[in-house]
Coordinates of N, CA, C and O in Angstrom, one line a residue:
M208 N 17.4 170.9 67.9 CA 18.6 171.5 68.4 C 18.3 172.7 69.4 O 19.1 173.0 70.2
Q209 N 17.1 173.2 69.3 CA 16.8 174.4 70.2 C 16.9 174.1 71.7 O 17.5 174.9 72.4
P210 N 16.5 172.9 72.2 CA 16.7 172.7 73.7 C 18.1 172.7 74.1 O 18.5 173.2 75.1
L211 N 19.0 172.1 73.2 CA 20.4 172.1 73.5 C 21.0 173.5 73.5 O 21.8 173.9 74.3
V212 N 20.6 174.3 72.5 CA 21.1 175.7 72.4 C 20.8 176.5 73.7 O 21.6 177.1 74.3
K213 N 19.5 176.4 74.1 CA 19.1 177.0 75.4 C 19.9 176.5 76.6 O 20.4 177.3 77.4
K214 N 20.1 175.2 76.6 CA 20.8 174.6 77.7 C 22.3 175.1 77.8 O 22.8 175.4 78.8
I215 N 22.9 175.2 76.6 CA 24.3 175.7 76.5 C 24.3 177.2 77.0 O 25.2 177.6 77.8
K216 N 23.4 178.0 76.4 CA 23.4 179.4 76.8 C 23.2 179.7 78.2 O 23.7 180.6 78.8
D217 N 22.3 178.8 78.8 CA 22.1 178.9 80.3 C 23.3 178.6 81.1 O 23.4 179.0 82.3
R218 N 24.2 177.7 80.6 CA 25.3 177.3 81.4 C 26.5 178.2 81.3 O 27.4 178.1 82.1
V219 N 26.6 179.0 80.3 CA 27.8 179.9 80.2 C 27.5 181.3 80.5 O 26.3 181.7 80.5
N220 N 28.5 182.1 80.8 CA 28.4 183.5 81.1 C 29.0 184.2 79.9 O 30.2 184.1 79.6
I221 N 28.2 185.1 79.2 CA 28.7 185.8 78.1 C 30.0 186.6 78.4 O 30.9 186.7 77.6
V222 N 30.0 187.2 79.6 CA 31.2 188.0 80.0 C 32.4 187.2 80.0 O 33.5 187.6 79.5
D223 N 32.3 186.0 80.5 CA 33.5 185.1 80.6 C 34.0 184.7 79.2 O 35.2 184.7 78.9
I224 N 33.0 184.4 78.3 CA 33.4 183.9 77.0 C 34.0 185.1 76.2 O 35.1 185.0 75.6
I225 N 33.3 186.2 76.2 CA 33.9 187.4 75.4 C 35.2 187.9 76.1 O 36.1 188.2 75.4
G226 N 35.2 187.8 77.4 CA 36.4 188.2 78.1 C 37.6 187.3 77.8 O 38.8 187.7 78.0
S227 N 37.4 186.1 77.3 CA 38.5 185.3 76.9 C 39.1 185.7 75.6 O 40.2 185.3 75.2
F228 N 38.4 186.5 74.8 CA 38.8 187.0 73.5 C 39.3 188.4 73.6 O 40.3 188.8 72.9
I229 N 38.6 189.3 74.3 CA 39.0 190.7 74.4 C 38.9 191.2 75.9 O 38.3 190.5 76.7
K230 N 39.6 192.3 76.1 CA 39.5 192.8 77.5 C 38.2 193.6 77.7 O 37.9 194.5 76.9
V231 N 37.5 193.2 78.7 CA 36.2 193.9 79.1 C 36.4 194.5 80.5 O 37.0 193.9 81.3
D232 N 35.8 195.7 80.6 CA 35.8 196.4 81.9 C 34.4 196.6 82.4 O 33.5 196.9 81.6
R233 N 34.2 196.5 83.7 CA 32.9 196.7 84.3 C 32.6 198.2 84.1 O 33.4 199.1 84.3
S234 N 31.3 198.4 83.8 CA 30.8 199.8 83.6 C 29.3 199.8 84.2 O 28.4 199.5 83.4
G235 N 29.2 200.0 85.5 CA 27.9 199.9 86.1 C 27.5 198.5 86.2 O 28.3 197.6 86.6
I236 N 26.3 198.1 85.7 CA 25.9 196.7 85.7 C 26.3 196.0 84.5 O 26.2 194.8 84.4
N237 N 26.9 196.7 83.5 CA 27.3 196.1 82.2 C 28.8 196.1 82.2 O 29.5 196.5 83.1
F238 N 29.3 195.6 81.1 CA 30.8 195.6 80.8 C 31.0 196.3 79.5 O 30.1 196.3 78.6
K239 N 32.1 197.0 79.3 CA 32.4 197.7 78.1 C 33.8 197.3 77.6 O 34.6 196.9 78.3
A240 N 34.0 197.5 76.2 CA 35.2 197.3 75.6 C 35.3 198.0 74.3 O 34.2 198.5 73.8
C241 N 36.5 198.1 73.7 CA 36.6 198.6 72.3 C 36.1 197.4 71.4 O 36.4 196.3 71.7
C242 N 35.3 197.8 70.5 CA 34.7 196.8 69.6 C 35.7 196.0 68.8 O 36.5 196.6 68.1
P243 N 35.7 194.7 68.8 CA 36.6 193.9 68.0 C 36.2 193.8 66.6 O 37.0 193.3 65.8
F244 N 35.1 194.4 66.2 CA 34.6 194.3 64.8 C 34.8 195.5 64.0 O 34.5 195.5 62.8
H245 N 35.3 196.6 64.6 CA 35.7 197.8 63.9 C 36.7 198.6 64.7 O 36.8 198.3 65.9
H246 N 37.4 199.4 64.1 CA 38.5 200.2 64.8 C 37.8 201.4 65.6 O 37.1 202.1 65.0
E247 N 38.2 201.5 66.8 CA 37.7 202.6 67.6 C 38.7 202.9 68.8 O 39.4 202.0 69.2
K248 N 38.7 204.1 69.2 CA 39.6 204.5 70.3 C 38.9 204.5 71.7 O 39.5 204.3 72.7
T249 N 37.6 204.8 71.7 CA 36.8 204.7 72.9 C 35.8 203.6 72.9 O 35.2 203.4 71.8
P250 N 35.6 203.0 74.0 CA 34.7 201.8 74.0 C 33.2 202.2 73.6 O 32.6 203.1 74.2
S251 N 32.7 201.4 72.7 CA 31.2 201.5 72.4 C 30.6 200.1 72.3 O 29.5 200.0 71.9
F252 N 31.4 199.1 72.8 CA 30.9 197.7 72.8 C 30.5 197.4 74.2 O 31.4 197.4 75.1
F253 N 29.3 197.1 74.4 CA 28.8 196.8 75.7 C 28.3 195.3 75.8 O 27.6 194.8 74.9
V254 N 28.5 194.7 76.9 CA 28.1 193.3 77.2 C 27.2 193.4 78.4 O 27.6 193.9 79.5
S255 N 26.0 192.8 78.3 CA 25.1 192.8 79.4 C 25.1 191.4 80.0 O 24.6 190.4 79.4
E256 N 25.6 191.3 81.2 CA 25.6 190.0 81.9 C 24.2 189.6 82.2 O 23.9 188.4 82.2
Q257 N 23.4 190.5 82.6 CA 22.0 190.2 83.0 C 21.2 189.7 81.8 O 20.5 188.7 82.0
R258 N 21.3 190.3 80.7 CA 20.6 189.8 79.5 C 21.3 188.8 78.7 O 20.8 188.2 77.7
Q259 N 22.6 188.6 79.0 CA 23.5 187.7 78.2 C 23.6 188.0 76.7 O 23.5 187.2 75.8
T260 N 23.7 189.3 76.5 CA 23.8 189.9 75.1 C 25.0 190.9 75.0 O 25.5 191.4 76.0
F261 N 25.4 191.1 73.7 CA 26.3 192.2 73.5 C 25.7 193.2 72.5 O 24.8 192.8 71.7
N262 N 26.3 194.4 72.4 CA 25.8 195.4 71.5 C 26.9 196.4 71.3 O 27.4 196.9 72.3
C263 N 27.2 196.7 70.1 CA 28.1 197.8 69.8 C 27.3 199.0 69.2 O 26.7 198.9 68.2
F264 N 27.5 200.1 69.9 CA 26.8 201.3 69.5 C 27.5 202.0 68.4 O 27.0 203.0 67.8
G265 N 28.7 201.6 68.1 CA 29.5 202.1 67.0 C 29.1 201.6 65.6 O 28.8 202.3 64.7
C266 N 29.2 200.2 65.5 CA 29.0 199.6 64.2 C 27.7 198.8 64.2 O 27.3 198.4 63.1
G267 N 27.0 198.7 65.3 CA 25.6 198.1 65.3 C 25.6 196.6 65.5 O 24.5 196.1 65.4
V268 N 26.7 195.9 65.6 CA 26.6 194.5 65.8 C 26.0 194.2 67.2 O 26.3 194.9 68.1
K269 N 25.3 193.1 67.2 CA 24.7 192.7 68.5 C 24.3 191.2 68.4 O 24.2 190.7 67.3
G270 N 24.1 190.6 69.6 CA 23.7 189.2 69.6 C 24.0 188.6 71.0 O 24.2 189.3 72.0
D271 N 24.0 187.3 70.9 CA 24.3 186.5 72.1 C 25.7 185.9 72.1 O 26.5 186.2 71.2
V272 N 26.0 185.0 73.0 CA 27.3 184.4 73.1 C 27.7 183.6 71.8 O 28.8 183.7 71.4
V273 N 26.8 182.9 71.3 CA 27.1 182.1 70.1 C 27.3 183.0 68.9 O 28.3 182.8 68.1
E274 N 26.5 184.0 68.8 CA 26.7 185.0 67.7 C 28.1 185.7 67.8 O 28.8 185.9 66.8
F275 N 28.5 186.0 69.0 CA 29.8 186.7 69.2 C 30.9 185.7 68.7 O 31.8 186.1 67.9
V276 N 30.9 184.5 69.2 CA 31.9 183.5 68.8 C 31.9 183.3 67.3 O 33.0 183.2 66.6
K277 N 30.7 183.2 66.7 CA 30.6 183.0 65.3 C 31.2 184.1 64.5 O 32.0 183.9 63.6
M278 N 31.0 185.4 64.9 CA 31.5 186.5 64.2 C 33.0 186.7 64.5 O 33.8 186.9 63.6
Y279 N 33.4 186.5 65.7 CA 34.8 186.8 66.1 C 35.8 185.8 65.5 O 36.9 186.1 65.0
E280 N 35.3 184.5 65.5 CA 36.2 183.4 65.0 C 35.9 183.0 63.6 O 36.5 182.1 63.0
H281 N 34.9 183.7 62.9 CA 34.6 183.4 61.6 C 34.1 182.0 61.4 O 34.6 181.3 60.5
L282 N 33.2 181.6 62.2 CA 32.7 180.2 62.2 C 31.2 180.2 61.7 O 30.6 181.2 61.7
D283 N 30.8 179.0 61.3 CA 29.3 178.9 61.1 C 28.6 178.7 62.4 O 29.3 178.5 63.4
F284 N 27.3 178.7 62.4 CA 26.6 178.6 63.7 C 26.9 177.3 64.4 O 27.2 177.3 65.6
K285 N 26.9 176.2 63.7 CA 27.2 174.9 64.4 C 28.6 174.9 65.0 O 28.7 174.4 66.1
E286 N 29.6 175.4 64.3 CA 30.9 175.4 64.9 C 31.0 176.3 66.1 O 31.7 176.0 67.1
A287 N 30.4 177.5 66.0 CA 30.4 178.4 67.2 C 29.6 177.8 68.4 O 30.1 177.9 69.5
L288 N 28.5 177.1 68.1 CA 27.8 176.5 69.1 C 28.6 175.4 69.8 O 28.6 175.2 71.0
R289 N 29.4 174.6 69.0 CA 30.3 173.6 69.5 C 31.3 174.2 70.4 O 31.7 173.7 71.5
Y290 N 31.9 175.4 70.0 CA 32.9 176.0 70.8 C 32.3 176.4 72.2 O 32.9 176.1 73.2
V291 N 31.1 177.0 72.2 CA 30.5 177.4 73.4 C 30.1 176.2 74.2 O 30.3 176.2 75.5
F292 N 29.7 175.1 73.6 CA 29.3 173.9 74.2 C 30.5 173.4 75.0 O 30.4 172.9 76.2
D293 N 31.7 173.4 74.4 CA 32.9 172.9 75.0 C 33.3 173.7 76.3 O 33.8 173.2 77.2
K294 N 32.9 175.0 76.3 CA 33.2 175.8 77.5 C 32.1 175.7 78.5 O 32.3 176.1 79.7
S295 N 31.0 175.1 78.2 CA 29.8 175.0 79.1 C 30.0 173.9 80.2 O 29.3 174.0 81.2
G296 N 30.8 173.0 80.0 CA 30.9 171.9 81.0 C 29.9 170.8 80.9 O 29.8 170.0 81.7
L297 N 29.0 170.9 79.9 CA 28.0 169.9 79.7 C 28.6 168.6 79.2 O 29.7 168.6 78.6
P298 N 28.0 167.4 79.6 CA 28.6 166.2 79.1 C 28.5 166.0 77.6 O 27.6 166.4 77.0
E299 N 29.5 165.3 77.1 CA 29.6 165.1 75.6 C 28.4 164.3 75.1 O 27.9 164.5 74.0
S300 N 27.7 163.5 76.0 CA 26.6 162.8 75.6 C 25.4 163.7 75.2 O 24.6 163.4 74.3
D301 N 25.4 164.9 75.8 CA 24.3 165.9 75.4 C 24.5 166.3 73.9 O 23.5 166.4 73.2
W302 N 25.7 166.5 73.5 CA 26.0 166.9 72.1 C 25.7 165.7 71.2 O 25.1 165.9 70.1
Q303 N 26.1 164.5 71.5 CA 25.8 163.4 70.7 C 24.3 163.1 70.6 O 23.8 162.8 69.5
Q304 N 23.6 163.2 71.7 CA 22.1 163.0 71.6 C 21.5 164.1 70.7 O 20.6 163.8 69.9
N305 N 22.0 165.3 70.7 CA 21.5 166.3 69.8 C 21.8 166.0 68.4 O 20.9 166.3 67.5
Q306 N 22.9 165.5 68.1 CA 23.3 165.1 66.7 C 22.3 164.0 66.2 O 21.9 164.1 65.0
E307 N 22.0 163.0 67.0 CA 21.1 162.0 66.6 C 19.7 162.6 66.4 O 19.0 162.2 65.5
R308 N 19.3 163.5 67.3 CA 18.0 164.1 67.1 C 18.0 164.9 65.8 O 17.0 165.0 65.1
S309 N 19.1 165.5 65.4 CA 19.2 166.3 64.2 C 18.9 165.4 63.0 O 18.2 165.8 62.1
L310 N 19.4 164.1 63.0 CA 19.2 163.2 61.9 C 17.7 162.9 61.9 O 17.1 162.7 60.8
K311 N 17.1 162.7 63.1 CA 15.6 162.5 63.1 C 14.9 163.6 62.5 O 13.9 163.5 61.8
D312 N 15.3 164.9 62.9 CA 14.6 166.1 62.3 C 14.7 166.1 60.8 O 13.8 166.5 60.1
I313 N 15.9 165.7 60.3 CA 16.1 165.7 58.8 C 15.1 164.7 58.2 O 14.5 165.0 57.2
Q314 N 14.9 163.6 58.8 CA 14.0 162.6 58.3 C 12.6 163.1 58.4 O 11.8 163.0 57.4
E315 N 12.2 163.8 59.5 CA 10.9 164.4 59.6 C 10.6 165.4 58.5 O 9.6 165.5 58.0
D316 N 11.7 166.3 58.3 CA 11.6 167.3 57.3 C 11.3 166.7 55.9 O 10.6 167.2 55.1
K317 N 12.0 165.6 55.6 CA 11.9 164.9 54.3 C 10.4 164.4 54.2 O 9.8 164.5 53.1
E318 N 9.9 163.8 55.3 CA 8.5 163.3 55.2 C 7.5 164.4 55.0 O 6.6 164.3 54.3
K319 N 7.8 165.6 55.6 CA 6.9 166.7 55.5 C 6.9 167.2 54.0 O 5.9 167.6 53.4
K320 N 8.2 167.2 53.4 CA 8.3 167.7 52.1 C 7.6 166.7 51.1 O 6.9 167.1 50.2
D321 N 7.7 165.4 51.4 CA 7.0 164.4 50.5 C 5.5 164.6 50.6 O 4.8 164.5 49.6
A322 N 5.0 164.9 51.8 CA 3.6 165.1 52.0 C 3.2 166.3 51.2 O 2.1 166.4 50.6
Q323 N 4.0 167.4 51.3 CA 3.7 168.6 50.6 C 3.7 168.4 49.1 O 2.8 168.9 48.4
D324 N 4.6 167.6 48.6 CA 4.7 167.3 47.1 C 3.4 166.6 46.7 O 2.8 166.9 45.7
I325 N 2.9 165.6 47.5 CA 1.7 164.9 47.2 C 0.5 165.9 47.2 O -0.3 165.8 46.3
F326 N 0.5 166.7 48.2 CA -0.6 167.7 48.3 C -0.6 168.6 47.0 O -1.7 168.8 46.4
E327 N 0.5 169.1 46.6 CA 0.6 169.9 45.4 C 0.1 169.1 44.1 O -0.5 169.7 43.3
K328 N 0.5 167.9 44.1 CA 0.0 167.1 42.9 C -1.5 166.9 42.9 O -2.1 166.9 41.9
V329 N -2.1 166.7 44.1 CA -3.5 166.6 44.2 C -4.2 167.9 43.8 O -5.2 167.9 43.0
V330 N -3.6 169.0 44.2 CA -4.2 170.3 43.9 C -4.1 170.5 42.3 O -5.1 170.9 41.7
D331 N -3.0 170.2 41.7 CA -2.8 170.3 40.3 C -3.9 169.4 39.6 O -4.4 169.8 38.6
L332 N -4.1 168.2 40.1 CA -5.0 167.3 39.5 C -6.4 167.8 39.5 O -7.1 167.8 38.5
Y333 N -6.8 168.3 40.7 CA -8.2 169.0 40.8 C -8.3 170.2 39.9 O -9.3 170.4 39.2
H334 N -7.2 171.0 39.9 CA -7.3 172.2 39.0 C -7.4 171.8 37.5 O -8.3 172.4 36.8
T335 N -6.7 170.8 37.1 CA -6.8 170.3 35.7 C -8.2 169.8 35.5 O -8.8 170.1 34.4
N336 N -8.7 168.9 36.3 CA -10.0 168.3 36.1 C -11.2 169.3 36.2 O -12.1 169.2 35.4
I337 N -11.0 170.4 37.0 CA -12.1 171.3 37.1 C -12.1 172.4 36.0 O -13.1 172.6 35.4
L338 N -10.9 173.0 35.8 CA -10.9 174.1 34.9 C -10.5 173.7 33.5 O -11.1 174.2 32.5
E339 N -9.5 172.9 33.3 CA -9.1 172.6 32.0 C -10.0 171.7 31.2 O -10.2 171.8 30.0
K340 N -10.6 170.7 31.9 CA -11.5 169.8 31.2 C -12.9 170.4 31.3 O -13.9 169.9 30.7
E341 N -13.0 171.6 32.0 CA -14.3 172.3 32.2 C -15.5 171.4 32.5 O -16.4 171.3 31.7
S342 N -15.4 170.7 33.5 CA -16.5 169.8 34.0 C -17.6 170.7 34.4 O -17.6 171.4 35.3
E343 N -18.7 170.6 33.5 CA -19.8 171.5 33.7 C -20.5 171.4 35.0 O -20.9 172.4 35.6
N344 N -20.7 170.2 35.5 CA -21.4 170.1 36.8 C -20.6 170.8 37.9 O -21.2 171.4 38.8
V345 N -19.3 170.6 37.9 CA -18.5 171.2 39.0 C -18.5 172.7 38.9 O -18.6 173.4 39.8
L346 N -18.3 173.2 37.6 CA -18.3 174.6 37.4 C -19.6 175.2 37.8 O -19.7 176.3 38.4
L347 N -20.7 174.6 37.4 CA -22.0 175.1 37.7 C -22.2 175.1 39.3 O -22.7 176.1 39.8
Y348 N -21.7 174.1 40.0 CA -21.8 174.1 41.4 C -21.1 175.3 42.0 O -21.6 176.0 42.9
F349 N -19.9 175.5 41.6 CA -19.1 176.6 42.1 C -19.7 178.0 41.8 O -19.7 178.9 42.6
T350 N -20.2 178.1 40.6 CA -20.8 179.4 40.2 C -22.1 179.7 40.9 O -22.4 180.8 41.3
N351 N -22.8 178.6 41.2 CA -24.1 178.7 42.0 C -23.7 179.1 43.5 O -24.6 179.7 44.1
R352 N -22.5 178.8 43.9 CA -22.1 179.2 45.2 C -21.5 180.6 45.3 O -21.1 181.1 46.3
G353 N -21.5 181.2 44.1 CA -21.1 182.6 44.0 C -19.6 182.8 43.7 O -19.1 183.9 43.9
L354 N -18.9 181.8 43.3 CA -17.5 181.9 43.0 C -17.3 182.3 41.6 O -18.0 181.8 40.7
K355 N -16.4 183.2 41.3 CA -16.0 183.5 40.0 C -15.0 182.5 39.4 O -14.3 181.9 40.2
K356 N -14.9 182.5 38.1 CA -14.0 181.5 37.5 C -12.5 181.7 37.9 O -11.8 180.8 38.1
D357 N -12.1 183.0 38.1 CA -10.7 183.3 38.6 C -10.5 182.7 40.0 O -9.4 182.2 40.3
T358 N -11.5 182.8 40.8 CA -11.4 182.2 42.2 C -11.3 180.7 42.1 O -10.5 180.1 42.8
I359 N -12.2 180.1 41.3 CA -12.2 178.7 41.2 C -10.8 178.2 40.7 O -10.3 177.2 41.2

């Protein structure tokens, strides 16, 4: 999903997206507004077009365009990303390819977990055979190598 997230963020302007929700005014190279996440009378919410980030010096919230949409609209990450994707003008096929890749990632994660489970079973087997059955030859080998029983 990371390549698509970067592609989406590169295609949108944070000022345009945030400006569609709240009124932002230019302040030097940045933009400012009253923070939509807490009540205030003077603006402490700044948007950096150059860095494509926002930061409120009043309540401390900060992030990128997806994080803003997520917080403002009370969405989860994927829903917020989809909202920004729809504004990016990227073809729908990019989103669909990403969803297929996500299924592939899920399968790879499952395979990694299965391999980790096998590894843990092997470690338990060796631990049982070495320490609990107290195989003298193996213990003697390890102690001759300078290892203490706790380390073994």
